[in-house]
Amino acid sequence: MLRPLNLDFTVPLAKRWWIWLSNILFHWNWGLNPTGGSVNEQISYRIWVSAELLLGATIIATVVGISLGIYTASRQYKLADRIWQGISVFALNTHIVVAALLVVYIGISINRALNTTVFYVTGSSSFDVHGIWKFIDALQHLFLPTVSLVIVSFAGTHMLQRSLLLDNINADYVRTARAKGLTRHQAIRKHAMRTSIIPVATQIAFSIPGIFGGAVLTETIFGWNGMGRYMMETLQKNDIHGLVAVSAFGALMTAIGAILADIFVVVLDPRVRVN
C-alpha cells in the first residue's frame, strides 16, 4: 500500500516523519512523488512558469485599474465614469473560464483569418525555437492567457481605487490644499492619491502568493505547467509530498506579502513610523 507513495512500511511512522522533516529542514529536500520524480525539481521549474504567466498580468491589471480609478473619480457621475463603471461591473461578474474561452475563440478566429499562427492557445513555449524568435514565441504563448487574466482582475482595483479616491477628494485636508492655491488635479495628485493608494498597495502585496502560487483554472485551460496545475496534479495522484510542498510555498509567499504590505503602509503613510 505504501510502495506507490515511495514509503517503506518496515520503517516506523515516527521515524518516517522525522526523516521527511529533517530532509526539508537540513537539506531542503521535499521528497519524491509517487512515480519517483523529485518534488524540488517540479517546484523550482513550475514557480517560474506561473510567475511568467501571472506577473505581467498582475502588473498590467494594477496599472489599468489604478489609472481608471483616478480617471473616473475625477469625473464622478459623468458619461465616462458611467461607461467604465458598467464595464467594470460586467468584468467583475465574468468568470475566468468564460473570459478564457472568449479570448481563445477570438485568437483562433484571428489565426484563421490571417492563415497563420499569431497566437498560441496552449502551452508556454515551442520546442524548436531559438534566438530572438524564442522571445517572440513566448509573447505569442503569453498573450491570450494574460488578456484573460487582465479582463477578470482589473475591475476590482478600478472600483477600489475610485471609491477610496472619492472619499478623500472631499476631505478637509484636500480642501485646505486647494484653498492654499493648488489646482484640483494638483491637490488630488499630491494629497488625495497618497492616502487613497495605501489599501490598493496592500492588496497588491497580498497578490504575491497568487503570482507565484499559480492560477489553477487559467493554467489548466491554456495548458501551462505552473504551480496551480501542479497542485491539481498532486491532489489527483495523491502526491502527499508535492501537495505539502505547494502548501508550504503558498504559506511562505503569504508571509512575504504581509511583510511587504506593512512596508508599503510605512512608506506611503507619514503618520506611521517604525522604530
mmCIF file of C-alpha atoms in Angstrom:
data_model
loop_
_atom_site.group_PDB
_atom_site.id
_atom_site.type_symbol
_atom_site.label_atom_id
_atom_site.label_comp_id
_atom_site.label_asym_id
_atom_site.label_seq_id
_atom_site.Cartn_x
_atom_site.Cartn_y
_atom_site.Cartn_z
ATOM 1 C CA MET A 1 0.000 0.000 0.000
ATOM 2 C CA LEU A 2 2.871 2.420 0.816
ATOM 3 C CA ARG A 3 5.164 1.383 -2.030
ATOM 4 C CA PRO A 4 3.444 3.534 -4.695
ATOM 5 C CA LEU A 5 3.985 6.518 -2.410
ATOM 6 C CA ASN A 6 7.712 5.812 -2.051
ATOM 7 C CA LEU A 7 7.256 4.980 1.627
ATOM 8 C CA ASP A 8 8.791 1.942 3.378
ATOM 9 C CA PHE A 9 6.289 0.093 5.600
ATOM 10 C CA THR A 10 9.143 -1.524 7.590
ATOM 11 C CA VAL A 11 10.160 1.893 8.965
ATOM 12 C CA PRO A 12 8.106 3.137 11.970
ATOM 13 C CA LEU A 13 5.756 6.051 11.320
ATOM 14 C CA ALA A 14 7.544 8.462 13.696
ATOM 15 C CA LYS A 15 10.903 7.682 12.096
ATOM 16 C CA ARG A 16 9.496 8.187 8.583
ATOM 17 C CA TRP A 17 8.067 11.552 9.678
ATOM 18 C CA TRP A 18 11.413 12.640 11.197
ATOM 19 C CA ILE A 19 13.336 11.610 8.056
ATOM 20 C CA TRP A 20 10.895 13.619 5.931
ATOM 21 C CA LEU A 21 11.074 16.696 8.201
ATOM 22 C CA SER A 22 14.865 16.605 8.662
ATOM 23 C CA ASN A 23 15.377 16.305 4.902
ATOM 24 C CA ILE A 24 13.358 19.506 4.445
ATOM 25 C CA LEU A 25 14.952 21.445 7.319
ATOM 26 C CA PHE A 26 18.584 20.431 6.805
ATOM 27 C CA HIS A 27 18.791 19.538 3.114
ATOM 28 C CA TRP A 28 15.803 21.408 1.567
ATOM 29 C CA ASN A 29 14.692 18.094 0.109
ATOM 30 C CA TRP A 30 10.886 17.860 -0.204
ATOM 31 C CA GLY A 31 10.956 14.180 -1.134
ATOM 32 C CA LEU A 32 9.775 12.181 -4.129
ATOM 33 C CA ASN A 33 6.431 11.913 -5.865
ATOM 34 C CA PRO A 34 4.691 8.503 -6.368
ATOM 35 C CA THR A 35 6.495 7.985 -9.704
ATOM 36 C CA GLY A 36 9.929 8.650 -8.183
ATOM 37 C CA GLY A 37 10.380 12.179 -9.508
ATOM 38 C CA SER A 38 11.876 14.937 -7.376
ATOM 39 C CA VAL A 39 9.404 17.399 -5.855
ATOM 40 C CA ASN A 40 12.178 20.025 -5.709
ATOM 41 C CA GLU A 41 12.638 19.855 -9.483
ATOM 42 C CA GLN A 42 8.911 20.268 -10.100
ATOM 43 C CA ILE A 43 8.605 23.244 -7.735
ATOM 44 C CA SER A 44 11.730 25.037 -8.980
ATOM 45 C CA TYR A 45 10.561 24.724 -12.606
ATOM 46 C CA ARG A 46 6.861 25.482 -12.169
ATOM 47 C CA ILE A 47 7.336 28.548 -9.941
ATOM 48 C CA TRP A 48 8.829 30.494 -12.835
ATOM 49 C CA VAL A 49 6.205 29.245 -15.281
ATOM 50 C CA SER A 50 3.470 30.646 -13.014
ATOM 51 C CA ALA A 51 5.442 33.838 -12.395
ATOM 52 C CA GLU A 52 5.894 34.339 -16.148
ATOM 53 C CA LEU A 53 2.154 33.987 -16.643
ATOM 54 C CA LEU A 54 0.860 35.947 -13.657
ATOM 55 C CA LEU A 55 3.461 38.668 -13.028
ATOM 56 C CA GLY A 56 2.806 40.514 -16.278
ATOM 57 C CA ALA A 57 -0.976 40.130 -15.934
ATOM 58 C CA THR A 58 -0.883 41.456 -12.356
ATOM 59 C CA ILE A 59 1.224 44.493 -13.324
ATOM 60 C CA ILE A 60 -0.999 45.343 -16.313
ATOM 61 C CA ALA A 61 -4.246 44.861 -14.338
ATOM 62 C CA THR A 62 -2.913 47.016 -11.482
ATOM 63 C CA VAL A 63 -1.758 49.868 -13.726
ATOM 64 C CA VAL A 64 -5.023 49.801 -15.703
ATOM 65 C CA GLY A 65 -7.142 49.565 -12.543
ATOM 66 C CA ILE A 66 -5.407 52.445 -10.726
ATOM 67 C CA SER A 67 -5.427 54.638 -13.842
ATOM 68 C CA LEU A 68 -9.141 54.024 -14.397
ATOM 69 C CA GLY A 69 -9.858 54.646 -10.715
ATOM 70 C CA ILE A 70 -8.184 58.067 -10.844
ATOM 71 C CA TYR A 71 -9.766 58.915 -14.208
ATOM 72 C CA THR A 72 -13.331 58.020 -13.193
ATOM 73 C CA ALA A 73 -13.100 59.511 -9.686
ATOM 74 C CA SER A 74 -12.032 62.821 -11.244
ATOM 75 C CA ARG A 75 -15.138 62.657 -13.471
ATOM 76 C CA GLN A 76 -17.717 61.356 -10.987
ATOM 77 C CA TYR A 77 -21.185 60.734 -12.491
ATOM 78 C CA LYS A 78 -20.089 61.924 -15.952
ATOM 79 C CA LEU A 79 -20.545 59.772 -19.057
ATOM 80 C CA ALA A 80 -17.004 58.317 -18.979
ATOM 81 C CA ASP A 81 -17.446 57.376 -15.312
ATOM 82 C CA ARG A 82 -20.754 55.626 -16.041
ATOM 83 C CA ILE A 83 -19.358 53.708 -19.016
ATOM 84 C CA TRP A 84 -16.251 52.458 -17.187
ATOM 85 C CA GLN A 85 -18.273 51.540 -14.120
ATOM 86 C CA GLY A 86 -20.579 49.464 -16.324
ATOM 87 C CA ILE A 87 -17.612 47.735 -17.969
ATOM 88 C CA SER A 88 -16.007 47.018 -14.599
ATOM 89 C CA VAL A 89 -19.223 45.635 -13.094
ATOM 90 C CA PHE A 90 -19.560 43.339 -16.128
ATOM 91 C CA ALA A 91 -15.901 42.266 -15.814
ATOM 92 C CA LEU A 92 -16.282 41.603 -12.078
ATOM 93 C CA ASN A 93 -19.131 39.209 -12.815
ATOM 94 C CA THR A 94 -17.300 37.401 -15.611
ATOM 95 C CA HIS A 95 -15.755 34.075 -14.622
ATOM 96 C CA ILE A 96 -12.214 33.356 -15.771
ATOM 97 C CA VAL A 97 -13.443 30.277 -17.691
ATOM 98 C CA VAL A 98 -15.896 32.394 -19.722
ATOM 99 C CA ALA A 99 -13.279 35.093 -20.345
ATOM 100 C CA ALA A 100 -10.662 32.499 -21.361
ATOM 101 C CA LEU A 101 -12.996 30.705 -23.789
ATOM 102 C CA LEU A 102 -13.999 34.020 -25.383
ATOM 103 C CA VAL A 103 -10.355 35.087 -25.750
ATOM 104 C CA VAL A 104 -9.420 31.673 -27.184
ATOM 105 C CA TYR A 105 -12.249 31.913 -29.735
ATOM 106 C CA ILE A 106 -11.091 35.394 -30.819
ATOM 107 C CA GLY A 107 -7.461 34.229 -31.011
ATOM 108 C CA ILE A 108 -8.361 31.218 -33.175
ATOM 109 C CA SER A 109 -10.512 33.434 -35.425
ATOM 110 C CA ILE A 110 -7.586 35.825 -35.953
ATOM 111 C CA ASN A 111 -5.258 32.912 -36.752
ATOM 112 C CA ARG A 112 -7.721 31.561 -39.320
ATOM 113 C CA ALA A 113 -8.326 34.985 -40.857
ATOM 114 C CA LEU A 114 -4.591 35.585 -41.311
ATOM 115 C CA ASN A 115 -3.938 31.936 -42.262
ATOM 116 C CA THR A 116 -1.012 31.758 -39.844
ATOM 117 C CA THR A 117 -0.390 31.229 -36.124
ATOM 118 C CA VAL A 118 -0.275 34.625 -34.450
ATOM 119 C CA PHE A 119 -1.465 33.469 -31.009
ATOM 120 C CA TYR A 120 -0.870 30.051 -29.434
ATOM 121 C CA VAL A 121 -3.796 28.666 -27.471
ATOM 122 C CA THR A 122 -1.965 26.061 -25.357
ATOM 123 C CA GLY A 123 1.476 25.685 -23.791
ATOM 124 C CA SER A 124 4.082 28.201 -22.644
ATOM 125 C CA SER A 125 6.688 27.732 -25.391
ATOM 126 C CA SER A 126 7.604 25.842 -28.564
ATOM 127 C CA PHE A 127 10.456 23.331 -28.652
ATOM 128 C CA ASP A 128 12.199 24.162 -31.929
ATOM 129 C CA VAL A 129 12.656 27.921 -31.469
ATOM 130 C CA HIS A 130 15.975 29.687 -30.818
ATOM 131 C CA GLY A 131 17.459 33.174 -30.552
ATOM 132 C CA ILE A 132 15.216 36.225 -30.844
ATOM 133 C CA TRP A 133 12.392 34.003 -32.062
ATOM 134 C CA LYS A 134 12.278 32.420 -28.621
ATOM 135 C CA PHE A 135 11.238 35.771 -27.127
ATOM 136 C CA ILE A 136 8.596 36.316 -29.816
ATOM 137 C CA ASP A 137 7.356 32.762 -29.336
ATOM 138 C CA ALA A 138 6.977 33.392 -25.582
ATOM 139 C CA LEU A 139 4.894 36.524 -26.276
ATOM 140 C CA GLN A 140 2.686 34.562 -28.671
ATOM 141 C CA HIS A 141 2.014 31.966 -25.977
ATOM 142 C CA LEU A 142 1.616 34.594 -23.249
ATOM 143 C CA PHE A 143 -0.801 36.980 -24.940
ATOM 144 C CA LEU A 144 -4.129 35.127 -24.671
ATOM 145 C CA PRO A 145 -3.863 33.964 -21.022
ATOM 146 C CA THR A 146 -2.607 37.421 -19.999
ATOM 147 C CA VAL A 147 -5.594 39.118 -21.654
ATOM 148 C CA SER A 148 -7.954 36.670 -19.927
ATOM 149 C CA LEU A 149 -6.455 37.389 -16.507
ATOM 150 C CA VAL A 150 -6.465 41.163 -17.041
ATOM 151 C CA ILE A 151 -10.154 41.102 -18.065
ATOM 152 C CA VAL A 152 -11.243 39.493 -14.790
ATOM 153 C CA SER A 153 -8.814 41.267 -12.437
ATOM 154 C CA PHE A 154 -8.511 44.950 -13.408
ATOM 155 C CA ALA A 155 -12.081 45.825 -12.348
ATOM 156 C CA GLY A 156 -11.517 45.111 -8.646
ATOM 157 C CA THR A 157 -8.601 47.547 -8.488
ATOM 158 C CA HIS A 158 -10.549 50.123 -10.540
ATOM 159 C CA MET A 159 -13.598 50.106 -8.256
ATOM 160 C CA LEU A 160 -11.489 50.093 -5.069
ATOM 161 C CA GLN A 161 -9.261 52.967 -6.232
ATOM 162 C CA ARG A 162 -12.273 55.016 -7.384
ATOM 163 C CA SER A 163 -14.132 54.543 -4.099
ATOM 164 C CA LEU A 164 -11.127 55.415 -1.936
ATOM 165 C CA LEU A 165 -10.219 58.455 -4.003
ATOM 166 C CA LEU A 166 -13.773 59.814 -3.858
ATOM 167 C CA ASP A 167 -13.661 59.524 -0.059
ATOM 168 C CA ASN A 168 -10.507 61.629 0.063
ATOM 169 C CA ILE A 169 -11.232 64.199 -2.658
ATOM 170 C CA ASN A 170 -13.752 65.985 -0.427
ATOM 171 C CA ALA A 171 -11.736 65.580 2.779
ATOM 172 C CA ASP A 172 -10.775 68.662 4.801
ATOM 173 C CA TYR A 173 -7.051 68.371 4.099
ATOM 174 C CA VAL A 174 -7.666 68.297 0.317
ATOM 175 C CA ARG A 175 -9.974 71.349 0.518
ATOM 176 C CA THR A 176 -7.275 73.093 2.596
ATOM 177 C CA ALA A 177 -4.682 72.296 -0.077
ATOM 178 C CA ARG A 178 -6.957 73.808 -2.747
ATOM 179 C CA ALA A 179 -7.565 76.889 -0.569
ATOM 180 C CA LYS A 180 -3.785 77.414 -0.480
ATOM 181 C CA GLY A 181 -3.730 77.697 -4.256
ATOM 182 C CA LEU A 182 -3.359 74.172 -5.636
ATOM 183 C CA THR A 183 -5.467 73.204 -8.617
ATOM 184 C CA ARG A 184 -7.882 70.265 -8.340
ATOM 185 C CA HIS A 185 -5.501 67.919 -10.179
ATOM 186 C CA GLN A 186 -2.523 69.029 -8.052
ATOM 187 C CA ALA A 187 -4.495 68.525 -4.820
ATOM 188 C CA ILE A 188 -5.561 65.042 -5.938
ATOM 189 C CA ARG A 189 -2.082 64.023 -7.101
ATOM 190 C CA LYS A 190 -0.126 65.384 -4.107
ATOM 191 C CA HIS A 191 -2.572 64.694 -1.250
ATOM 192 C CA ALA A 192 -5.645 62.555 -2.010
ATOM 193 C CA MET A 193 -3.754 59.978 -4.100
ATOM 194 C CA ARG A 194 -1.156 59.238 -1.445
ATOM 195 C CA THR A 195 -3.784 58.368 1.145
ATOM 196 C CA SER A 196 -6.152 56.502 -1.149
ATOM 197 C CA ILE A 197 -3.497 54.281 -2.711
ATOM 198 C CA ILE A 198 -2.486 52.651 0.599
ATOM 199 C CA PRO A 199 -5.246 49.965 0.612
ATOM 200 C CA VAL A 200 -4.593 49.320 -3.084
ATOM 201 C CA ALA A 201 -0.858 48.829 -2.396
ATOM 202 C CA THR A 202 -1.744 46.441 0.432
ATOM 203 C CA GLN A 203 -3.978 44.476 -1.921
ATOM 204 C CA ILE A 204 -1.169 44.274 -4.483
ATOM 205 C CA ALA A 205 1.264 42.979 -1.846
ATOM 206 C CA PHE A 206 -1.156 40.196 -0.933
ATOM 207 C CA SER A 207 -1.409 39.192 -4.603
ATOM 208 C CA ILE A 208 2.184 37.873 -4.449
ATOM 209 C CA PRO A 209 1.083 34.394 -3.232
ATOM 210 C CA GLY A 210 -1.206 34.225 -6.264
ATOM 211 C CA ILE A 211 1.585 35.256 -8.656
ATOM 212 C CA PHE A 212 3.977 32.502 -7.566
ATOM 213 C CA GLY A 213 1.286 30.073 -6.389
ATOM 214 C CA GLY A 214 -0.262 29.800 -9.820
ATOM 215 C CA ALA A 215 -3.717 30.165 -11.332
ATOM 216 C CA VAL A 216 -5.416 26.775 -11.345
ATOM 217 C CA LEU A 217 -8.125 27.372 -13.960
ATOM 218 C CA THR A 218 -6.075 29.605 -16.287
ATOM 219 C CA GLU A 219 -3.114 27.220 -16.338
ATOM 220 C CA THR A 220 -5.431 24.267 -16.938
ATOM 221 C CA ILE A 221 -7.310 25.944 -19.809
ATOM 222 C CA PHE A 222 -4.169 27.184 -21.588
ATOM 223 C CA GLY A 223 -2.024 24.139 -20.784
ATOM 224 C CA TRP A 224 0.637 25.915 -18.720
ATOM 225 C CA ASN A 225 2.601 23.630 -16.366
ATOM 226 C CA GLY A 226 2.653 26.078 -13.473
ATOM 227 C CA MET A 227 2.119 25.758 -9.738
ATOM 228 C CA GLY A 228 -1.676 25.870 -9.959
ATOM 229 C CA ARG A 229 -1.797 22.933 -12.345
ATOM 230 C CA TYR A 230 0.811 21.086 -10.266
ATOM 231 C CA MET A 231 -1.380 21.451 -7.177
ATOM 232 C CA MET A 232 -4.281 19.817 -9.026
ATOM 233 C CA GLU A 233 -1.993 17.003 -10.211
ATOM 234 C CA THR A 234 -0.787 16.323 -6.652
ATOM 235 C CA LEU A 235 -4.411 16.047 -5.489
ATOM 236 C CA GLN A 236 -5.384 13.708 -8.333
ATOM 237 C CA LYS A 237 -2.299 11.482 -7.890
ATOM 238 C CA ASN A 238 -2.362 11.505 -4.068
ATOM 239 C CA ASP A 239 1.122 13.037 -4.129
ATOM 240 C CA ILE A 240 1.445 13.962 -0.454
ATOM 241 C CA HIS A 241 4.998 15.323 -0.665
ATOM 242 C CA GLY A 242 4.143 17.526 -3.626
ATOM 243 C CA LEU A 243 0.951 18.859 -2.027
ATOM 244 C CA VAL A 244 2.743 19.674 1.245
ATOM 245 C CA ALA A 245 5.466 21.485 -0.689
ATOM 246 C CA VAL A 246 2.891 23.538 -2.643
ATOM 247 C CA SER A 247 1.006 24.419 0.563
ATOM 248 C CA ALA A 248 4.190 25.386 2.414
ATOM 249 C CA PHE A 249 5.312 27.539 -0.502
ATOM 250 C CA GLY A 250 1.924 29.295 -0.553
ATOM 251 C CA ALA A 251 2.210 29.996 3.180
ATOM 252 C CA LEU A 252 5.722 31.418 2.693
ATOM 253 C CA MET A 253 4.544 33.694 -0.113
ATOM 254 C CA THR A 254 1.615 34.882 2.053
ATOM 255 C CA ALA A 255 4.025 35.791 4.852
ATOM 256 C CA ILE A 256 6.247 37.709 2.419
ATOM 257 C CA GLY A 257 3.163 39.506 1.047
ATOM 258 C CA ALA A 258 2.118 40.528 4.580
ATOM 259 C CA ILE A 259 5.587 41.933 5.322
ATOM 260 C CA LEU A 260 5.625 43.878 2.047
ATOM 261 C CA ALA A 261 2.119 45.236 2.807
ATOM 262 C CA ASP A 262 3.401 46.623 6.126
ATOM 263 C CA ILE A 263 6.420 48.166 4.382
ATOM 264 C CA PHE A 264 4.169 49.818 1.770
ATOM 265 C CA VAL A 265 1.992 51.345 4.514
ATOM 266 C CA VAL A 266 5.056 52.759 6.307
ATOM 267 C CA VAL A 267 6.436 54.230 3.088
ATOM 268 C CA LEU A 268 3.144 55.753 1.882
ATOM 269 C CA ASP A 269 1.600 56.926 5.170
ATOM 270 C CA PRO A 270 3.683 59.551 7.008
ATOM 271 C CA ARG A 271 1.580 59.026 10.152
ATOM 272 C CA VAL A 272 3.035 55.524 10.545
ATOM 273 C CA ARG A 273 6.570 55.263 11.837
ATOM 274 C CA VAL A 274 8.676 52.199 12.641
ATOM 275 C CA ASN A 275 11.478 52.444 15.179
#
